[in-house]
Short mmCIF file of C-alpha atoms in Angstrom, two decimals:
data_model
loop_
_atom_site.label_atom_id
_atom_site.label_comp_id
_atom_site.label_asym_id
_atom_site.label_seq_id
_atom_site.Cartn_x
_atom_site.Cartn_y
_atom_site.Cartn_z
CA MET V 1 6.50 -2.21 -20.93
CA PRO V 2 7.73 -1.69 -17.37
CA PRO V 3 11.46 -2.11 -16.77
CA SER V 4 10.99 -4.34 -13.75
CA PRO V 5 11.10 -7.27 -13.90
CA THR V 6 12.35 -6.76 -17.48
CA ARG V 7 15.32 -7.01 -19.70
CA SER V 8 16.61 -3.96 -21.52
CA PRO V 9 14.66 -3.52 -24.76
CA ASP V 10 17.94 -3.24 -26.63
CA ALA V 11 19.41 -6.39 -25.16
CA GLU V 12 19.78 -9.44 -27.34
CA PRO V 13 16.90 -11.77 -26.39
CA ALA V 14 17.67 -15.20 -25.07
CA PRO V 15 17.36 -17.94 -27.68
CA GLU V 16 14.16 -19.87 -27.72
CA PRO V 17 14.41 -23.24 -26.02
CA SER V 18 14.38 -26.19 -28.35
CA ASP V 19 14.67 -29.91 -28.09
CA THR V 20 17.52 -31.10 -30.20
CA SER V 21 17.26 -34.72 -29.16
CA VAL V 22 15.44 -35.70 -32.33
CA THR V 23 15.31 -39.18 -33.77
CA PRO V 24 17.42 -39.60 -36.92
CA ALA V 25 15.58 -39.62 -40.22
CA THR V 26 16.21 -43.34 -40.67
CA ASP V 27 16.26 -45.76 -37.78
CA PRO V 28 19.30 -48.07 -37.77
CA PRO V 29 18.22 -51.44 -39.14
CA SER V 30 19.94 -53.22 -36.27
CA GLU V 31 18.05 -51.41 -33.50
CA PRO V 32 16.79 -53.99 -31.01
CA ALA V 33 13.06 -54.31 -30.52
CA GLU V 34 13.26 -53.21 -26.90
CA GLN V 35 15.05 -49.99 -27.92
CA SER V 36 12.39 -49.29 -30.54
CA ALA V 37 9.65 -49.82 -27.98
CA SER V 38 11.47 -47.56 -25.54
CA ARG V 39 11.76 -44.88 -28.22
CA ARG V 40 8.04 -45.01 -28.90
CA ALA V 41 7.26 -44.90 -25.21
CA SER V 42 9.41 -41.82 -24.76
CA GLY V 43 7.31 -39.97 -27.32
CA ARG V 44 9.92 -39.76 -30.08
CA ALA V 45 8.02 -40.76 -33.17
CA THR V 46 9.64 -42.59 -36.04
CA GLY V 47 8.83 -43.06 -39.69
CA PRO V 48 6.07 -41.00 -41.33
CA HIS V 49 4.76 -39.84 -37.94
CA ARG V 50 8.09 -38.33 -36.95
CA TRP V 51 7.78 -34.83 -38.39
CA PRO V 52 4.77 -33.58 -36.41
CA MET V 53 6.47 -34.71 -33.21
CA VAL V 54 9.73 -33.04 -34.23
CA TRP V 55 7.87 -29.80 -34.91
CA TRP V 56 6.11 -30.02 -31.54
CA GLN V 57 9.35 -30.75 -29.66
CA ARG V 58 11.24 -27.93 -31.32
CA LEU V 59 8.71 -25.40 -30.06
CA GLY V 60 9.98 -25.69 -26.51
CA ALA V 61 8.02 -26.16 -23.30
CA ALA V 62 7.03 -22.49 -22.94
CA ASP V 63 5.59 -22.31 -26.46
CA ARG V 64 3.72 -25.57 -25.98
CA GLU V 65 2.09 -24.17 -22.83
CA VAL V 66 0.96 -21.13 -24.81
CA LEU V 67 -0.52 -23.33 -27.53
CA TRP V 68 -2.33 -25.41 -24.93
CA LEU V 69 -3.86 -22.22 -23.55
CA TYR V 70 -4.77 -21.15 -27.08
CA LEU V 71 -6.50 -24.48 -27.77
CA LEU V 72 -8.51 -24.25 -24.56
CA THR V 73 -9.75 -20.78 -25.43
CA ARG V 74 -10.68 -21.92 -28.95
CA ILE V 75 -12.75 -24.73 -27.47
CA GLY V 76 -14.42 -22.14 -25.26
CA VAL V 77 -15.27 -19.98 -28.28
CA TRP V 78 -16.64 -22.93 -30.24
CA THR V 79 -18.75 -23.98 -27.25
CA THR V 80 -20.13 -20.46 -26.92
CA ALA V 81 -20.96 -20.39 -30.64
CA TYR V 82 -22.76 -23.75 -30.39
CA CYS V 83 -24.84 -22.59 -27.44
CA ALA V 84 -25.61 -19.22 -29.04
CA ARG V 85 -26.89 -20.99 -32.14
CA TRP V 86 -29.45 -22.92 -30.10
CA ALA V 87 -30.27 -20.40 -27.38
CA PHE V 88 -30.55 -17.27 -29.53
CA PRO V 89 -31.99 -18.18 -32.96
CA SER V 90 -33.05 -15.32 -35.21
CA ASP V 91 -36.66 -16.44 -34.66
CA ALA V 92 -37.43 -17.26 -31.03
CA ARG V 93 -40.14 -19.70 -32.16
CA SER V 94 -37.83 -21.59 -34.51
CA HIS V 95 -37.26 -25.34 -34.17
CA ASP V 96 -34.14 -25.20 -36.35
CA ALA V 97 -30.87 -23.90 -34.96
CA GLY V 98 -29.53 -23.12 -38.42
CA PRO V 99 -26.20 -24.01 -40.06
CA VAL V 100 -23.37 -24.99 -37.73
CA LEU V 101 -21.01 -22.26 -38.95
CA ALA V 102 -23.64 -19.53 -39.22
CA PRO V 103 -22.66 -17.79 -35.94
CA PHE V 104 -19.18 -17.17 -37.29
CA GLN V 105 -20.32 -15.70 -40.61
CA ARG V 106 -21.26 -12.17 -39.64
CA TRP V 107 -20.58 -8.62 -40.78
CA ASP V 108 -17.12 -8.14 -42.35
CA TRP V 109 -16.85 -11.84 -43.15
CA GLY V 110 -19.33 -11.21 -45.95
CA PHE V 111 -16.95 -8.73 -47.59
CA PHE V 112 -13.97 -11.08 -47.41
CA LEU V 113 -16.10 -13.88 -48.82
CA LYS V 114 -17.38 -11.77 -51.73
CA VAL V 115 -13.87 -10.65 -52.67
CA ALA V 116 -12.51 -14.20 -52.45
CA ARG V 117 -15.37 -15.70 -54.44
CA ASP V 118 -16.26 -12.97 -56.92
CA GLY V 119 -13.39 -10.48 -56.93
CA TYR V 120 -13.52 -6.77 -56.25
CA PHE V 121 -15.51 -5.73 -59.31
CA PRO V 122 -17.85 -8.52 -60.44
CA ALA V 123 -19.72 -7.43 -63.55
CA GLU V 124 -18.94 -3.77 -62.86
CA PRO V 125 -17.69 -1.61 -65.70
CA ALA V 126 -14.35 0.03 -65.07
CA GLY V 127 -14.71 3.58 -63.81
CA GLU V 128 -17.79 3.02 -61.65
CA ALA V 129 -16.19 3.40 -58.25
CA GLY V 130 -18.73 3.16 -55.48
CA ALA V 131 -21.36 1.43 -57.63
CA GLY V 132 -21.00 -1.70 -55.49
CA ASP V 133 -20.75 -2.37 -51.79
CA ASN V 134 -17.37 -0.73 -51.07
CA ARG V 135 -15.63 -4.07 -50.78
CA GLU V 136 -12.44 -2.47 -52.11
CA ALA V 137 -12.03 -1.04 -48.59
CA PHE V 138 -10.72 -4.49 -47.61
CA PHE V 139 -7.15 -5.40 -48.52
CA PRO V 140 -6.62 -8.52 -50.66
CA GLY V 141 -4.35 -10.61 -48.40
CA LEU V 142 -7.04 -12.55 -46.57
CA PRO V 143 -9.34 -13.02 -49.60
CA LEU V 144 -6.44 -14.38 -51.67
CA LEU V 145 -5.50 -16.87 -48.97
CA LEU V 146 -9.15 -17.74 -48.45
CA ARG V 147 -9.52 -18.57 -52.12
CA ALA V 148 -6.37 -20.72 -52.02
CA VAL V 149 -7.53 -22.68 -48.96
CA HIS V 150 -10.97 -23.12 -50.52
CA TRP V 151 -9.38 -25.22 -53.26
CA VAL V 152 -8.68 -27.80 -50.55
CA VAL V 153 -11.50 -27.13 -48.08
CA PRO V 154 -14.87 -27.07 -49.90
CA SER V 155 -16.65 -24.88 -47.32
CA TRP V 156 -15.90 -21.17 -47.49
CA GLY V 157 -16.82 -20.76 -43.84
CA ALA V 158 -14.59 -23.63 -42.72
CA SER V 159 -11.77 -22.20 -44.83
CA GLY V 160 -12.00 -18.86 -43.06
CA LEU V 161 -12.09 -20.49 -39.62
CA LEU V 162 -9.10 -22.68 -40.48
CA ILE V 163 -7.05 -19.66 -41.56
CA SER V 164 -7.85 -17.81 -38.35
CA PHE V 165 -7.17 -20.88 -36.23
CA VAL V 166 -3.71 -21.52 -37.67
CA ALA V 167 -2.85 -17.82 -37.85
CA GLY V 168 -3.94 -17.30 -34.25
CA ALA V 169 -1.66 -20.12 -33.10
CA VAL V 170 1.31 -18.52 -34.86
CA ALA V 171 0.40 -15.13 -33.41
CA VAL V 172 0.16 -16.20 -29.76
CA VAL V 173 3.50 -18.04 -29.92
CA ALA V 174 5.16 -14.98 -31.44
CA LEU V 175 3.51 -12.71 -28.85
CA ALA V 176 4.77 -14.91 -26.03
CA ARG V 177 8.29 -14.79 -27.43
CA ILE V 178 8.13 -11.01 -27.69
CA ALA V 179 7.05 -10.86 -24.06
CA ARG V 180 10.00 -13.03 -23.03
CA THR V 181 12.39 -10.54 -24.63
CA HIS V 182 11.07 -7.91 -22.22
CA LEU V 183 10.18 -9.86 -19.09
CA SER V 184 12.40 -12.30 -17.23
CA HIS V 185 9.55 -14.00 -15.37
CA ALA V 186 9.19 -17.68 -16.30
CA ASP V 187 5.46 -17.27 -16.95
CA ALA V 188 5.71 -14.01 -18.90
CA GLY V 189 4.84 -15.46 -22.30
CA ARG V 190 1.82 -17.40 -21.16
CA ARG V 191 0.50 -14.46 -19.14
CA THR V 192 0.77 -12.16 -22.14
CA ALA V 193 -1.08 -14.63 -24.35
CA LEU V 194 -3.75 -15.01 -21.67
CA PHE V 195 -4.42 -11.28 -21.55
CA LEU V 196 -4.83 -11.20 -25.33
CA LEU V 197 -6.97 -14.32 -25.59
CA LEU V 198 -9.35 -13.16 -22.85
CA SER V 199 -9.51 -9.55 -24.03
CA PRO V 200 -12.97 -8.11 -24.75
CA CYS V 201 -12.73 -8.43 -28.54
CA ALA V 202 -10.93 -11.78 -28.62
CA ILE V 203 -13.83 -13.32 -30.56
CA PHE V 204 -12.47 -11.63 -33.69
CA LEU V 205 -9.34 -13.79 -33.52
CA ALA V 206 -11.51 -16.88 -33.91
CA VAL V 207 -13.76 -15.88 -36.81
CA GLY V 208 -13.07 -15.18 -40.47
CA TYR V 209 -11.70 -11.70 -39.90
CA SER V 210 -8.25 -10.33 -40.72
CA GLU V 211 -6.91 -9.69 -37.21
CA ALA V 212 -5.47 -13.17 -36.63
CA LEU V 213 -3.80 -13.31 -40.04
CA PHE V 214 -2.34 -9.84 -39.60
CA LEU V 215 -0.89 -10.76 -36.22
CA ALA V 216 0.53 -13.99 -37.65
CA PHE V 217 2.72 -11.85 -39.92
CA ALA V 218 3.15 -8.73 -37.79
CA LEU V 219 4.28 -10.28 -34.51
CA PRO V 220 6.99 -12.50 -36.05
CA ALA V 221 8.06 -9.42 -38.03
CA TRP V 222 8.49 -7.42 -34.85
CA LEU V 223 10.32 -10.31 -33.21
CA ALA V 224 12.68 -10.48 -36.18
CA ALA V 225 13.27 -6.73 -35.94
CA ARG V 226 14.18 -7.02 -32.26
CA ARG V 227 16.71 -9.67 -33.27
CA ASN V 228 18.13 -7.39 -35.99
CA ARG V 229 16.99 -9.70 -38.78
CA TRP V 230 15.87 -6.82 -40.93
CA ALA V 231 15.29 -8.59 -44.24
CA LEU V 232 13.02 -11.15 -42.60
CA ALA V 233 11.22 -8.40 -40.71
CA ALA V 234 10.62 -6.50 -43.94
CA VAL V 235 9.26 -9.54 -45.79
CA LEU V 236 6.88 -10.42 -42.96
CA THR V 237 5.77 -6.80 -42.65
CA ALA V 238 5.06 -6.71 -46.37
CA LEU V 239 2.86 -9.77 -45.95
CA ALA V 240 1.10 -8.06 -43.05
CA THR V 241 0.52 -5.04 -45.29
CA THR V 242 -1.34 -7.22 -47.81
CA VAL V 243 -3.85 -7.92 -45.01
CA ARG V 244 -4.39 -4.52 -43.39
CA ILE V 245 -3.26 -0.93 -43.86
CA THR V 246 -1.96 -1.25 -40.30
CA GLY V 247 1.03 -3.01 -41.83
CA LEU V 248 2.34 0.41 -42.87
CA PHE V 249 2.23 1.52 -39.23
CA LEU V 250 4.26 -1.56 -38.32
CA ALA V 251 6.70 -0.72 -41.10
CA ALA V 252 7.17 2.76 -39.64
CA ALA V 253 7.81 1.27 -36.20
CA ILE V 254 10.41 -1.09 -37.61
CA VAL V 255 12.16 1.80 -39.34
CA VAL V 256 12.33 3.60 -35.99
CA GLN V 257 13.62 0.44 -34.35
CA PHE V 258 16.26 0.13 -37.05
CA PHE V 259 17.63 3.63 -36.53
CA LEU V 260 17.61 3.18 -32.76
CA THR V 261 19.47 -0.13 -32.73
CA ALA V 262 21.48 -0.54 -35.96
CA ARG V 263 25.17 -0.24 -35.17
CA ALA V 264 27.20 -2.51 -37.43
CA ARG V 265 27.77 -1.72 -41.10
CA ALA V 266 26.16 -5.05 -42.00
CA SER V 267 22.93 -3.83 -40.44
CA TRP V 268 22.94 -0.65 -42.53
CA ARG V 269 23.21 -2.72 -45.69
CA SER V 270 19.76 -4.04 -44.80
CA LEU V 271 18.21 -0.57 -44.86
CA PRO V 272 16.76 -0.86 -48.42
CA TRP V 273 14.77 -3.88 -47.30
CA LEU V 274 12.67 -1.64 -45.05
CA ALA V 275 10.99 -0.08 -48.09
CA LEU V 276 9.51 -3.45 -49.11
CA PRO V 277 6.28 -3.15 -47.07
CA VAL V 278 5.20 -0.19 -49.20
CA LEU V 279 5.06 -2.41 -52.29
CA PRO V 280 1.79 -4.29 -51.54
CA VAL V 281 -0.04 -1.01 -50.87
CA ALA V 282 1.37 0.51 -54.05
CA LEU V 283 0.31 -2.51 -56.12
CA TYR V 284 -3.19 -2.54 -54.63
CA THR V 285 -3.54 1.20 -55.23
CA TRP V 286 -2.43 0.74 -58.83
CA TYR V 287 -4.93 -2.10 -59.32
CA LEU V 288 -7.83 -0.04 -57.97
CA HIS V 289 -6.80 2.91 -60.13
CA ALA V 290 -6.71 0.68 -63.20
CA ARG V 291 -10.28 -0.41 -62.48
CA THR V 292 -11.78 2.86 -61.24
CA GLY V 293 -9.52 5.67 -62.43
CA ASP V 294 -9.25 6.79 -58.80
CA TRP V 295 -5.86 6.75 -57.05
CA MET V 296 -7.68 7.12 -53.71
CA ALA V 297 -10.27 4.41 -54.35
CA TRP V 298 -9.47 2.56 -51.12
CA GLN V 299 -9.85 5.69 -48.99
CA HIS V 300 -13.01 6.74 -50.78
CA ALA V 301 -14.55 3.31 -50.16
CA GLN V 302 -13.75 3.74 -46.47
CA GLU V 303 -15.43 7.13 -46.49
CA ARG V 304 -18.55 5.95 -48.31
CA GLY V 305 -19.05 2.81 -46.27
CA TRP V 306 -17.85 3.75 -42.80
CA ARG V 307 -17.69 7.56 -42.68
CA ARG V 308 -13.90 7.54 -42.41
CA ASP V 309 -13.49 10.98 -43.90
CA PHE V 310 -11.10 13.22 -42.01
CA HIS V 311 -12.26 15.09 -38.90
CA THR V 312 -10.27 16.63 -36.11
CA PRO V 313 -9.70 14.38 -33.08
CA TRP V 314 -11.99 16.52 -30.90
CA ASP V 315 -14.79 16.41 -33.48
CA ALA V 316 -14.45 12.63 -33.71
CA TRP V 317 -14.65 12.34 -29.92
CA ALA V 318 -17.72 14.61 -29.82
CA HIS V 319 -19.54 12.68 -32.54
CA THR V 320 -18.78 9.36 -30.84
CA TRP V 321 -19.90 10.70 -27.46
CA GLN V 322 -23.16 11.85 -28.99
CA ALA V 323 -23.75 8.44 -30.57
CA ALA V 324 -22.93 6.73 -27.28
CA PHE V 325 -25.06 8.77 -24.89
CA THR V 326 -27.83 10.47 -26.90
CA PRO V 327 -30.83 8.08 -26.97
CA ALA V 328 -32.32 9.66 -30.07
CA HIS V 329 -29.10 9.13 -32.02
CA SER V 330 -28.55 5.36 -31.74
CA THR V 331 -30.33 2.23 -30.59
CA THR V 332 -29.12 0.73 -27.32
CA GLY V 333 -26.90 -1.90 -28.93
CA TYR V 334 -25.05 0.62 -31.06
CA SER V 335 -24.84 3.06 -28.16
CA LEU V 336 -23.10 0.42 -26.05
CA MET V 337 -20.58 -0.23 -28.81
CA PHE V 338 -19.88 3.49 -29.17
CA GLN V 339 -19.29 3.63 -25.43
CA ALA V 340 -16.76 0.84 -25.91
CA GLU V 341 -15.12 2.90 -28.66
CA LEU V 342 -14.59 5.77 -26.22
CA VAL V 343 -13.11 3.46 -23.59
CA ALA V 344 -10.77 1.89 -26.15
CA MET V 345 -9.53 5.31 -27.25
CA VAL V 346 -8.77 6.26 -23.65
CA VAL V 347 -6.87 2.98 -23.20
CA GLY V 348 -4.91 3.70 -26.37
CA VAL V 349 -3.96 7.20 -25.26
CA LEU V 350 -2.85 5.90 -21.86
CA LEU V 351 -0.81 3.18 -23.54
CA LEU V 352 0.84 5.73 -25.82
CA GLY V 353 1.72 7.94 -22.86
CA PHE V 354 3.16 4.95 -21.02
CA LEU V 355 5.33 3.96 -23.99
CA VAL V 356 6.61 7.51 -24.40
CA LEU V 357 7.49 7.73 -20.70
CA ARG V 358 9.37 4.43 -20.97
CA ARG V 359 11.03 5.63 -24.17
CA HIS V 360 9.85 2.71 -26.23
CA TRP V 361 9.88 4.91 -29.31
CA ALA V 362 9.25 2.26 -31.95
CA GLU V 363 6.23 0.79 -30.17
CA ALA V 364 4.98 4.32 -29.45
CA THR V 365 5.20 5.11 -33.17
CA TYR V 366 3.05 2.09 -34.00
CA VAL V 367 0.39 2.90 -31.42
CA ALA V 368 0.37 6.62 -32.26
CA LEU V 369 -0.24 5.95 -35.95
CA ASN V 370 -3.05 3.56 -35.05
CA LEU V 371 -4.69 6.15 -32.83
CA TRP V 372 -4.34 8.89 -35.42
CA ALA V 373 -5.89 6.77 -38.16
CA LEU V 374 -8.75 5.57 -35.97
CA GLY V 375 -9.30 8.83 -34.11
CA THR V 376 -9.68 11.24 -37.02
CA SER V 377 -12.81 9.87 -38.68
CA TYR V 378 -16.33 11.25 -38.31
CA TRP V 379 -16.66 8.98 -35.27
CA TYR V 380 -14.70 6.13 -33.77
CA MET V 381 -15.16 2.80 -35.48
CA SER V 382 -13.60 -0.56 -34.54
CA ILE V 383 -11.08 0.77 -32.01
CA PRO V 384 -11.90 -1.99 -29.48
CA ARG V 385 -11.14 -4.56 -32.17
CA ALA V 386 -7.94 -2.73 -33.05
CA THR V 387 -6.67 -3.21 -29.49
CA LEU V 388 -6.00 -6.82 -30.48
CA LEU V 389 -3.20 -5.50 -32.69
CA TRP V 390 -1.54 -3.44 -29.93
CA TRP V 391 0.94 -6.03 -28.68
CA PRO V 392 2.66 -3.53 -26.29
CA LEU V 393 -0.62 -3.38 -24.35
CA TRP V 394 -0.65 -7.11 -23.64
CA VAL V 395 3.02 -7.18 -22.68
CA ALA V 396 2.48 -4.22 -20.35
CA LEU V 397 -0.49 -5.91 -18.68
CA ALA V 398 1.56 -9.08 -18.18
CA ALA V 399 4.36 -7.05 -16.60
CA TRP V 400 1.87 -5.37 -14.31
CA SER V 401 0.44 -8.74 -13.26
CA ILE V 402 3.94 -9.91 -12.34
CA ARG V 403 4.50 -6.91 -10.13
CA VAL V 404 0.95 -7.00 -8.69
CA PRO V 405 -0.09 -10.68 -8.50
CA ARG V 406 -3.75 -9.90 -7.78
CA PHE V 407 -4.06 -8.00 -11.06
CA LYS V 408 -4.27 -11.21 -13.09
CA THR V 409 -7.18 -12.49 -11.00
CA ALA V 410 -8.93 -9.12 -11.21
CA TYR V 411 -8.48 -9.03 -14.98
CA VAL V 412 -9.95 -12.49 -15.49
CA CYS V 413 -12.90 -11.86 -13.17
CA LEU V 414 -13.78 -8.44 -14.58
CA VAL V 415 -12.93 -8.80 -18.26
CA ALA V 416 -14.12 -12.36 -18.95
CA PRO V 417 -17.84 -11.42 -18.59
CA VAL V 418 -17.37 -8.53 -21.01
CA THR V 419 -15.55 -10.84 -23.42
CA THR V 420 -18.47 -13.28 -23.28
CA ILE V 421 -21.00 -10.51 -23.92
CA VAL V 422 -19.08 -9.23 -26.94
CA ALA V 423 -18.74 -12.78 -28.27
CA LEU V 424 -22.47 -13.44 -27.91
CA THR V 425 -23.25 -10.09 -29.48
CA PHE V 426 -21.23 -10.97 -32.57
CA LEU V 427 -22.28 -14.63 -32.75
CA THR V 428 -25.96 -13.68 -32.68
CA GLY V 429 -25.62 -11.19 -35.51
CA ARG V 430 -25.57 -7.91 -33.61
CA TRP V 431 -22.97 -5.21 -34.18
CA ALA V 432 -19.94 -5.86 -31.97
CA GLY V 433 -17.37 -3.42 -33.35
#
């Protein structure tokens, strides 16, 4: 993130604005009627309706602006999904648009649904790793939460959308607050959220995928780390690790941040907490071993299903290039997505170089581990979607837009069409990364 107009990354961030003028829990019985009417007119709710208003007021004006932007983009996604359902049915001669939630239930959603509904090994004898559909490649955090929400919300699809909707709201507020610890501009938080929410793969924050839930844990964890609240950061990172293996990369970044910033003895007493994020991965590995006898069952499922066996970075680039530009190798839709993979890798490498030059070592650690994991498979897979998790990218773009005002307009005009194409690609059942 550029240093101008920024605060020092090691500086203590300004406290979040909050509205402390909250109505008491119990209104005085002698309050005149005109005062009660005035209180209602001023927007300070009383009685059972008080708590939602208190929560909303405590967010602060900047956070509320970010949530308003988030809601508008969600409405845009839902409108696109509605139109895609009618304009692009699976059968062009069909008179039935299909189920309302069908556009959102594509690709990886099926794996999360199967794990939540049936478990990892339904009717499979122990020891038969790979006999199924490789669903053990997906971490249990989202399926467990999906199953819990389904107890209240009867529709599995609606449950997944609700999780992503709430998680996305938490994530964008946390992202905006992170941006405000770096950038002094009054609009820094909203700009950063805008760049994320209009990014090419933003559709995956709105569907039943794990990106929104991961960010809902990971971004508050990073914010807590920047505020030297190490125990809270470790707990939130552990929760993020239940959702995606990327949580371990975040844990490594937080360890680097700890050693770079911890000064007081009280901070060093928090060091053991930083081992907590390893626990969910260890427990999941133990569970898979108990069922399959394979300590590497998760990795082997990745290899079987998505060709994520190890290859050198240059071999991975060559294989992806061939898939992207050799007509005989892939159909046009897949070729386009492989081209996007190459672009995303270049963006990631540039981001890493930028962070190293700015000496943002913790963020550089996080991005470097992401690039290594994604760039050493047979070919690149899902790197554009992974950019959603690279919060330093969105903060850097916001900083750039502050220094170069026309950049924001250029970004919206050039990226929004790509975002729409990716959204339509996914919502109509085609591979979108």
